Coordinates of C-alpha atoms and ligand atoms in Angstrom, one line a residue:
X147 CA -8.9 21.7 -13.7
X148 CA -9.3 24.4 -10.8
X149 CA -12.9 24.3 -11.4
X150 CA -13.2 21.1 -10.2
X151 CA -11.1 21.9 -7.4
X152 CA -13.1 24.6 -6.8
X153 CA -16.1 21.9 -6.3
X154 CA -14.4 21.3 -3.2
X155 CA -14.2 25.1 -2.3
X156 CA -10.2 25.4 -3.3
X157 CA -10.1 28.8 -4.4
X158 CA -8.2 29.8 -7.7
X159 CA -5.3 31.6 -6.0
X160 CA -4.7 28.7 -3.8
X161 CA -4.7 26.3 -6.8
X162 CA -2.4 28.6 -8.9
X163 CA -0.2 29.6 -6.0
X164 CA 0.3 25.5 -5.5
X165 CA 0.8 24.8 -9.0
X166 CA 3.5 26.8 -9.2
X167 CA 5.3 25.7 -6.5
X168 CA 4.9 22.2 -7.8
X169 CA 6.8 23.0 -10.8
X170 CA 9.9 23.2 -8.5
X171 CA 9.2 19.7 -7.2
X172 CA 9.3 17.9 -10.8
X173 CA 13.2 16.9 -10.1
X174 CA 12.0 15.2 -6.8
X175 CA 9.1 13.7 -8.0
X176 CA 11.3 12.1 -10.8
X177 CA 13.9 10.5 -8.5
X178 CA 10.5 8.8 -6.1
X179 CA 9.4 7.1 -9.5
X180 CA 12.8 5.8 -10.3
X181 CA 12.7 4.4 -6.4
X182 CA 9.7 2.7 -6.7
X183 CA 10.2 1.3 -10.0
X184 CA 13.2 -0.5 -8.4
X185 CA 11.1 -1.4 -5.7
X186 CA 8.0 -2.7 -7.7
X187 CA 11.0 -4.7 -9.4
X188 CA 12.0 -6.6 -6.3
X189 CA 8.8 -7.1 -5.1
X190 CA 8.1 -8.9 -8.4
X191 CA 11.3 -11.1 -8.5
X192 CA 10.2 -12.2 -4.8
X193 CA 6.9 -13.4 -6.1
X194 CA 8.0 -14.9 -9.1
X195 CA 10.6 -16.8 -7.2
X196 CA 8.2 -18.0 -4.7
X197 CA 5.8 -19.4 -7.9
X198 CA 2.9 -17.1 -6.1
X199 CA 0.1 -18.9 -7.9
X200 CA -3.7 -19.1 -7.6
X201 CA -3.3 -21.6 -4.8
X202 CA -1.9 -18.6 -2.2
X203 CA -5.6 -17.1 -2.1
X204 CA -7.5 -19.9 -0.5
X205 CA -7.8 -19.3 2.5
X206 CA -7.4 -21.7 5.4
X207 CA -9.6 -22.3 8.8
X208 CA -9.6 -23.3 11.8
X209 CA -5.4 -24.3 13.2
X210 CA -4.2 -23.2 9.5
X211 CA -2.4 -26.0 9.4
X212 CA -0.7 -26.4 5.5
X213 CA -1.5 -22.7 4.4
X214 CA 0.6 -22.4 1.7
X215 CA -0.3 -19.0 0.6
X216 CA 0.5 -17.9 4.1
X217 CA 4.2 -19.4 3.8
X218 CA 4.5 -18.3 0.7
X219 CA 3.4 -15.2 1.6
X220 CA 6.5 -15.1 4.6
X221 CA 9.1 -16.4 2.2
X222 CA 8.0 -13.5 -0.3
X223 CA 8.3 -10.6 2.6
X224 CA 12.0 -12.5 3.9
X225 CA 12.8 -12.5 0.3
X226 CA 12.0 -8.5 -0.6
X227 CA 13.3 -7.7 2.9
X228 CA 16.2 -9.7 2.5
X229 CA 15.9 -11.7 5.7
X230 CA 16.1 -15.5 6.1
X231 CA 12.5 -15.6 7.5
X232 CA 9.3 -13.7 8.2
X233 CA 6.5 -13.7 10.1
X234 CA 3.2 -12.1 8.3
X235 CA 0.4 -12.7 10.0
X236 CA -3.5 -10.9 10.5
X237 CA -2.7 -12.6 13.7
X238 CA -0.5 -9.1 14.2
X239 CA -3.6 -7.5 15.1
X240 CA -1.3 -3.8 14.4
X241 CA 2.2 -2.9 14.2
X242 CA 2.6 -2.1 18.6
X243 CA 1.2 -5.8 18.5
X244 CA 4.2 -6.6 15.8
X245 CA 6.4 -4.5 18.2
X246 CA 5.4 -6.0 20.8
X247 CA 6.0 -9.8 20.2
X248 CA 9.3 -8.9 18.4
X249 CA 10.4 -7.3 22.2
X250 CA 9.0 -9.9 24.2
X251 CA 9.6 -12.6 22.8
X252 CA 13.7 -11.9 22.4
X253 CA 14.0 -10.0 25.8
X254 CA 14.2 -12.6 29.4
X255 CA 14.2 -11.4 32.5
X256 CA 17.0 -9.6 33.6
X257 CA 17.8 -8.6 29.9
X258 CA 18.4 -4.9 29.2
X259 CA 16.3 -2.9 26.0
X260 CA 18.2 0.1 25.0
X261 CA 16.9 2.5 22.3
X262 CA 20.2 4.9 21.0
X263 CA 17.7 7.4 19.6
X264 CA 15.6 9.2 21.9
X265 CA 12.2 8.2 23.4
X266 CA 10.0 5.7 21.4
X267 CA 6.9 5.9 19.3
X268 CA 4.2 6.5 22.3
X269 CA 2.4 3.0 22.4
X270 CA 5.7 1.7 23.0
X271 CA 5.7 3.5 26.3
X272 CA 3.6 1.2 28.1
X273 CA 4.8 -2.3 25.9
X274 CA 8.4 -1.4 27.7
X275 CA 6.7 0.3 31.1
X276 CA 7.9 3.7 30.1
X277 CA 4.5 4.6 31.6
X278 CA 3.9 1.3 33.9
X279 CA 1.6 -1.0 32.6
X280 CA 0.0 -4.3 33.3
X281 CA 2.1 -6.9 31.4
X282 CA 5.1 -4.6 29.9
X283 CA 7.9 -5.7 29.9
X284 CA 9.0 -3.7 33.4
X285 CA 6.9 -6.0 34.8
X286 CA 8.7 -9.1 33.4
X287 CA 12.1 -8.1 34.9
X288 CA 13.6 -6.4 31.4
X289 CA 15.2 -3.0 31.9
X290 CA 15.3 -0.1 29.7
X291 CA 17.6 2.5 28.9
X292 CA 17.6 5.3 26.4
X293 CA 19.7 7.8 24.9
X294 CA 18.6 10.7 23.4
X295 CA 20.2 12.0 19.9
X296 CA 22.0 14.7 20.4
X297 CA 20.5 18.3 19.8
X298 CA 21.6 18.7 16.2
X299 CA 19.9 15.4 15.1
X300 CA 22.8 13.3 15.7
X301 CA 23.7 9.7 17.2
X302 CA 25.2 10.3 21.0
X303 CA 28.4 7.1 20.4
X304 CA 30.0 8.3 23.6
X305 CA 26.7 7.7 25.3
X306 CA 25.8 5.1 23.7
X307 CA 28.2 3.1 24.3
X308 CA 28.4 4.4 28.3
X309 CA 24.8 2.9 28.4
X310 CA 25.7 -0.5 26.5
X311 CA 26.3 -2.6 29.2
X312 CA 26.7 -6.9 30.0
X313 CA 23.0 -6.8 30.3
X314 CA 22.1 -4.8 27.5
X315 CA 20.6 -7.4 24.5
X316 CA 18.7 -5.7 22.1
X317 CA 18.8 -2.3 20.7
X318 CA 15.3 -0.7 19.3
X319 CA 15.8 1.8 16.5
X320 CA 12.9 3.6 15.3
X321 CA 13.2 4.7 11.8
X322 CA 10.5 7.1 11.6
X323 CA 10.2 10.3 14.1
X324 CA 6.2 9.0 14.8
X325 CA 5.2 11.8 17.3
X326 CA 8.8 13.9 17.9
X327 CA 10.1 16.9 16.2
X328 CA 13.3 14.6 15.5
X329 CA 14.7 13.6 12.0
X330 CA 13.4 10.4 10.4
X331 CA 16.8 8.1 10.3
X332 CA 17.8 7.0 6.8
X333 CA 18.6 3.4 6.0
X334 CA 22.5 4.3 5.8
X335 CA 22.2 6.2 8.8
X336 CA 20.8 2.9 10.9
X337 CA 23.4 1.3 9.3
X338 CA 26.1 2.9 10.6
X339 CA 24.3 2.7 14.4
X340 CA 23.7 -0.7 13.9
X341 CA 27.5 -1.5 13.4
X342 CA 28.5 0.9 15.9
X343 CA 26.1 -1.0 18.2
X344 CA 27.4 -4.0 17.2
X345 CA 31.2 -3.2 17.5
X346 CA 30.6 -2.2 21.1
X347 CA 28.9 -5.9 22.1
X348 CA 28.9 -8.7 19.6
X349 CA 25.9 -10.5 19.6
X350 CA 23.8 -7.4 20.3
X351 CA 20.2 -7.9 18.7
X352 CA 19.2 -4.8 16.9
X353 CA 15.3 -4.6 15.8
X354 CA 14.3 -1.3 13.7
X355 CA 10.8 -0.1 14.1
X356 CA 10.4 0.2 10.2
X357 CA 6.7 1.8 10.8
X358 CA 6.1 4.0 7.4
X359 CA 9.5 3.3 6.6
X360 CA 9.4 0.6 4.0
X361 CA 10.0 1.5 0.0
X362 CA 10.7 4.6 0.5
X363 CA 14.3 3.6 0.0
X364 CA 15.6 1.6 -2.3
X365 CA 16.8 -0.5 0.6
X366 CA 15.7 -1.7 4.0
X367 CA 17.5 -2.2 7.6
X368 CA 17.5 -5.4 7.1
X369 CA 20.4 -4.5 4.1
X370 CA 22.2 -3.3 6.8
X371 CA 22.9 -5.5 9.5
X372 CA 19.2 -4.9 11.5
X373 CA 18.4 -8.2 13.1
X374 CA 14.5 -8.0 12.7
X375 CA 12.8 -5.4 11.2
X376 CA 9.2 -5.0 12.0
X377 CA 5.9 -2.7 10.8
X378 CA 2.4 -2.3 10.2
X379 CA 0.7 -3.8 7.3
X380 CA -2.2 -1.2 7.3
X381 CA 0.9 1.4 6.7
X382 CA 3.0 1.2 3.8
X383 CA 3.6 -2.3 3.0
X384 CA -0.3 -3.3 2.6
X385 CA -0.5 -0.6 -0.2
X386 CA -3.7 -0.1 1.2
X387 CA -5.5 -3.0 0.8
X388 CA -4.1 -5.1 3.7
X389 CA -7.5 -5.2 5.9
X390 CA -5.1 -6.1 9.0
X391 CA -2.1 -7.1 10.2
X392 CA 1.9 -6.6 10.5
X393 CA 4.7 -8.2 9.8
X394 CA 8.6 -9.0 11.5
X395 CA 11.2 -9.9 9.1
X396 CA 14.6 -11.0 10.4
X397 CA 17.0 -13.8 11.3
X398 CA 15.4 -17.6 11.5
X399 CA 16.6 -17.4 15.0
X400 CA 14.4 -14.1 15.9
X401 CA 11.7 -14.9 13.9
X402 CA 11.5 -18.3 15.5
X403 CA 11.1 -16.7 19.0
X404 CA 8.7 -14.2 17.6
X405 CA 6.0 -17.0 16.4
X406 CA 6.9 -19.0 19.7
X407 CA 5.3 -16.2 21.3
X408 CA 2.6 -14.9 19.3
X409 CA 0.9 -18.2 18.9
X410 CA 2.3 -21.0 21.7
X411 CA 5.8 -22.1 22.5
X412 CA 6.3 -25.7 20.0
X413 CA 3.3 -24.2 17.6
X414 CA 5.4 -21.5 16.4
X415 CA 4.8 -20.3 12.8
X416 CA 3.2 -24.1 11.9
X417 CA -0.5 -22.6 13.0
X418 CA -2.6 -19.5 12.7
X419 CA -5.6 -19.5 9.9
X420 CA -5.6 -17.1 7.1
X421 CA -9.1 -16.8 6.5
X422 CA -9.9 -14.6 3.7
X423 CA -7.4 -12.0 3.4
X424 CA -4.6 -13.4 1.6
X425 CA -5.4 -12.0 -1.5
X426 CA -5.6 -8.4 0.0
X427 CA -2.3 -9.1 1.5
X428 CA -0.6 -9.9 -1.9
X429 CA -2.1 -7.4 -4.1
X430 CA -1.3 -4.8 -1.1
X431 CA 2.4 -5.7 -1.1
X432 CA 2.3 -5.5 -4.8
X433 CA 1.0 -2.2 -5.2
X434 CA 3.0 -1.0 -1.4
X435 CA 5.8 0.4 -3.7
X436 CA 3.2 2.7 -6.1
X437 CA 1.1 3.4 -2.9
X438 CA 4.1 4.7 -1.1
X439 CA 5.5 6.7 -3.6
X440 CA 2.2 8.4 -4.1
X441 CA 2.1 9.3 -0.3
X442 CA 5.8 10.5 -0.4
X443 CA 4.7 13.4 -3.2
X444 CA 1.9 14.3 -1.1
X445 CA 4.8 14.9 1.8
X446 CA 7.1 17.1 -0.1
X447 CA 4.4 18.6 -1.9
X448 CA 2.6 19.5 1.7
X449 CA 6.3 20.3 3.2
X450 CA 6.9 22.8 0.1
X451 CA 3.2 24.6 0.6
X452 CA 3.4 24.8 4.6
X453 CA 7.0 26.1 4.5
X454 CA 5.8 28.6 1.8
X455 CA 2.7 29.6 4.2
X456 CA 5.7 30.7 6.9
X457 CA 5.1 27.2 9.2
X458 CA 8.0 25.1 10.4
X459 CA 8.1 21.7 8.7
X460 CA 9.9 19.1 9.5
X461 CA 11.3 17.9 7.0
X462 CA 11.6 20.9 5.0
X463 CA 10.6 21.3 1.4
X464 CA 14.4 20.2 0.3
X465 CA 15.8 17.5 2.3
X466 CA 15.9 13.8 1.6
X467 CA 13.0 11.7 2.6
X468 CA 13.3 8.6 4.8
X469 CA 10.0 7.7 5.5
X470 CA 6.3 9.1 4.7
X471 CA 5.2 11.0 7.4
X472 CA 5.5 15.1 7.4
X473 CA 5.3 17.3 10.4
X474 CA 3.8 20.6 10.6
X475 CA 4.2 22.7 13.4
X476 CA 0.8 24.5 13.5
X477 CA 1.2 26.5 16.9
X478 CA -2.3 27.1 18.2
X479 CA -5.2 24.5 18.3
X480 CA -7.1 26.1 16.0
X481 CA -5.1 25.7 13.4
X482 CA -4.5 21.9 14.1
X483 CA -8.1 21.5 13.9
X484 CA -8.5 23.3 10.6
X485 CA -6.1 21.3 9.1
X486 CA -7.5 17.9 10.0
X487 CA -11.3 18.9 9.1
X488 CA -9.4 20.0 5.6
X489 CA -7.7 16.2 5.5
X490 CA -11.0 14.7 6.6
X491 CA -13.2 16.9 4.3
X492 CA -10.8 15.5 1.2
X493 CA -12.2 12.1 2.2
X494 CA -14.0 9.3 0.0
X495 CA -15.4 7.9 3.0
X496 CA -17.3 9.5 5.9
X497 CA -15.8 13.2 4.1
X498 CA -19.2 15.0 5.9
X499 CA -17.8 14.0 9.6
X500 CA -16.2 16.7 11.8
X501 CA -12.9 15.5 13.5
X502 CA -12.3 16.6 17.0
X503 CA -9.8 15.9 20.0
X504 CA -10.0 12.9 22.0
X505 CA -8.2 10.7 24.5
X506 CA -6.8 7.7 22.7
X507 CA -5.6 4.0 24.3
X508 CA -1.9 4.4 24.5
X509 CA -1.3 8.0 24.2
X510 CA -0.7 10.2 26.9
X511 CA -2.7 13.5 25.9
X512 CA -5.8 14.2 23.5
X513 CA -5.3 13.0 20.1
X514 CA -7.1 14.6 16.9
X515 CA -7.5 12.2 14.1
X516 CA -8.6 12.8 10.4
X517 CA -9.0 9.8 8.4
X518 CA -11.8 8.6 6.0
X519 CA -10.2 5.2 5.0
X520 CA -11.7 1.9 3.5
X521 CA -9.7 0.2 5.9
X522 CA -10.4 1.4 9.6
X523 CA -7.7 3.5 11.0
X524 CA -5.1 2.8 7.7
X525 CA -2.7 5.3 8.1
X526 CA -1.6 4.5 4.1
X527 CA -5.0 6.5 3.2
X528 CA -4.9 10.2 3.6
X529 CA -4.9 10.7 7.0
X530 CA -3.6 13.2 9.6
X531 CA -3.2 13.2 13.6
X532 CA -1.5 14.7 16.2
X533 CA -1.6 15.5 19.8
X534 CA -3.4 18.1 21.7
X535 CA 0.1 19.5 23.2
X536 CA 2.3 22.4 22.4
X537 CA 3.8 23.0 19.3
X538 CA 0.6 21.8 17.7
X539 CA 2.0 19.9 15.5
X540 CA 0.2 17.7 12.8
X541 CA 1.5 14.5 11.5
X542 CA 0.5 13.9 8.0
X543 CA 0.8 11.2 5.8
X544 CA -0.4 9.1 3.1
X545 CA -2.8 8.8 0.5
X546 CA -3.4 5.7 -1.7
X547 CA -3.3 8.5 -4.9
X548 CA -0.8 11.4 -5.2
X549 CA -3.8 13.1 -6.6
X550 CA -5.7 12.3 -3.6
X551 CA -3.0 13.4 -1.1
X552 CA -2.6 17.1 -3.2
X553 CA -6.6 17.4 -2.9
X554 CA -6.2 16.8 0.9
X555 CA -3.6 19.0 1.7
X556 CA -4.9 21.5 -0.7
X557 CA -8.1 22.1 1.1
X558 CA -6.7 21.7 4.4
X559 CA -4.7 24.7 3.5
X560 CA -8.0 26.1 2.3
X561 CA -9.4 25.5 5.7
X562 CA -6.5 27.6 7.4
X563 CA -7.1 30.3 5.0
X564 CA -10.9 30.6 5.0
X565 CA -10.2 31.2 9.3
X566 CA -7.2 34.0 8.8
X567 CA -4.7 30.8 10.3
X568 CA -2.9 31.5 7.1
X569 CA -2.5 33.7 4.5
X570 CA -0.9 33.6 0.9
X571 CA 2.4 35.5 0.3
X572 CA 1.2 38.7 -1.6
Ligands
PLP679 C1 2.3 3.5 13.6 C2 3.6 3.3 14.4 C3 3.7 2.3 15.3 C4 2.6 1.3 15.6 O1 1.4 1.8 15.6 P1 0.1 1.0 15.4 O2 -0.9 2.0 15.5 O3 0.0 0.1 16.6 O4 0.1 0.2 14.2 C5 4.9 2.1 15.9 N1 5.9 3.0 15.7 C6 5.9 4.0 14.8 C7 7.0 4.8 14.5 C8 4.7 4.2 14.1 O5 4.6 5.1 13.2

């Protein structure tokens, strides 16, 4: 076997030091299986329930009025996620679009946004006017406030609910850390926020940004009280095939408001065309909970080696997962480089491209981005990013294969080593 790793210039040592450490994680690896085998079990009761049939793949033109596979499609998602509706739609052109329409279309003028956990993913910045923006929120009379979590990781109740006020109407919780050196949240964490929340002002709307969230859990917010829970279908639950879209799950009432404003107010969820990617968007969610489970070995299996190699990770090699991503705290440029030319050089697709820094839409410094994905910027593929800004630190995540994610992070460490960033324990 490590001569075929060494076809991608993986030395030996590197290959035995890793396999050894992997031996450790066989305990962990064990209890992700037994997650998404309950997972891949309610995805298939959904289905079956729904009589998903050959039907559901035609696609539909023009208005789209009658798709069945499309509503089937919802009532599936609302089923899995436990919701009384869903809105799944290519229409969701990503998951800040998803974010978006959830926010506007359940906020009015005069309405107050508060987020409990910190500051929000960084496209979110300029959807709530963070960073002002043509046509955020701000601009549309809805306030904001935030409280940060409290140094030790921890939900701040005495300023939270200080900040909960008559205007405040819907709390945003982000599950996922996205660009922060903050913990991911945990579904029973939310849980208790989202009744805490909810005991401070009845009637509160709580949406959770589930972004790289879903399966990895054997439940979702939405099993604990979240009012809409909303995410990217070119992330976890389109297992990689999903060529587009996202997807908000939640209470008729939400949901209702959230098609109101993506399509027209009195269209609502009736219109929008499916074209041709229904069947993508089925066998996607199918797979999600496999796909997922896949990626989250590739975390704890990059967390164990980076730890190992004397790097802050976050999370570390040992604690309990709550979503897919893994931080690496690199410290210099150069060795946030390295690292994504590793990821990218792991690639099936476009593996002979050099990745370097640039300014992205929606992000506030340079951006490098590894990624050589069948689907354009999937973040389910093996892929890697982070911002040109002190600590250096790399996101990771994904990988349709757990064999493809070790071979990525593999010769990403490679990279590190081969340019003295990094050096095996003697
Ligand atoms: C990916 C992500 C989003 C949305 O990003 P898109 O690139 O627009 O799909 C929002 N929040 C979090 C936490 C994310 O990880």
């Amino acid at each position: 076997m490590s001569n075929l790793y060494s076809a991608f210039g993986i030395s030996d040592a590197l290959y035995g030091y890793a396999g050894a450490l992997l031996d450790g994680l066989r305990p962990r690896f064990d209890a992700i299986d037994a997650t998404a085998e309950a997972n891949q079990a309610k995805v298939l009761l959904a289905m079956q329930k729904n009589r998903v049939d050959a039907a559901c793949f035609h696609g539909s033109t023009g208005y789209g009025y009658d798709d069945i596979g499309r509503d089937t499609l919802e009532r599936v998602y609302a089923d899995v996620f436990h919701t009384e509706a869903a809105l799944v739609r290519p229409q969701l052109v990503c998951g800040t679009h998803a974010l978006a329409v959830a926010l506007s279309a359940n906020l009015l003028p005069g309405d107050e946004l508060l987020s409990p956990v910190g500051k929000p993913y960084d496209t979110l910045e300029e959807v709530i006017g963070i960073r002002p923006s043509p046509c955020s929120l701000a601009e549309y009379g809805v306030g904001y406030r935030q409280v940060d979590l409290l140094p030790d990781g921890g939900f701040d109740w005495e300023g939270i609910r200080a900040a909960i006020n008559e205007k405040t109407k819907l709390v945003t919780i982000q599950r996922s850390k996205g660009y922060a050196m903050r913990p991911t949240l945990s579904v029973a964490r939310i849980g208790e926020l989202v009744a805490f929340c909810k005991s401070v002002k009845p009637g509160l709307l709580v949406m959770v940004d589930n972004c790289y969230g879903e399966f990895v859990e054997p439940m979702e917010p939405s099993d604990v009280g979240a009012d809409m829970v909303v995410g990217s279908l070119i992330k976890n639950p389109g297992g990689g095939l999903a060529p587009i879209g996202g997807y908000i799950a939640g209470t008729r009432e939400c949901v209702d408001r959230c098609a109101y404003r993506l399509s027209a107010p009195g269209l609502g969820q009736e219109v929008g065309a499916s074209l041709d990617v229904k069947t993508s968007l089925y066998q996607g969610f199918f797979l999600a909970p496999t796909v997922t489970a896949g990626a989250l070995k590739g975390a704890i299996f990059a967390a164990r080696l980076y730890e190992s190699l004397g790097f802050r990770v976050l999370p570390d090699g040992t604690e309990s997962r709550h979503d897919i991503i893994q931080a690496v705290e690199l410290g210099s440029p150069e060795a946030l480089v390295a690292f994504c030319e590793g990821i990218q050089a792991a690639a099936p697709v476009d593996s002979y491209v050099r990745p370097v820094p640039a300014p992205m839409p929606g992000y506030d410094s340079e951006v490098i981005m590894a990624a050589g994905a069948f689907v354009q910027g999937s973040s389910i593929e093996l892929s890697a990013d982070g911002p040109l800004r002190a600590p250096y630190s790399v996101y990771f995540q994904g990988g349709l294969t757990w064999y493809h994610a070790k071979l990525g992070i593999l010769l990403s460490a490679q990279k590190l080593l081969d340019r003295g960033l990094a050096a095996l324990p003697a």
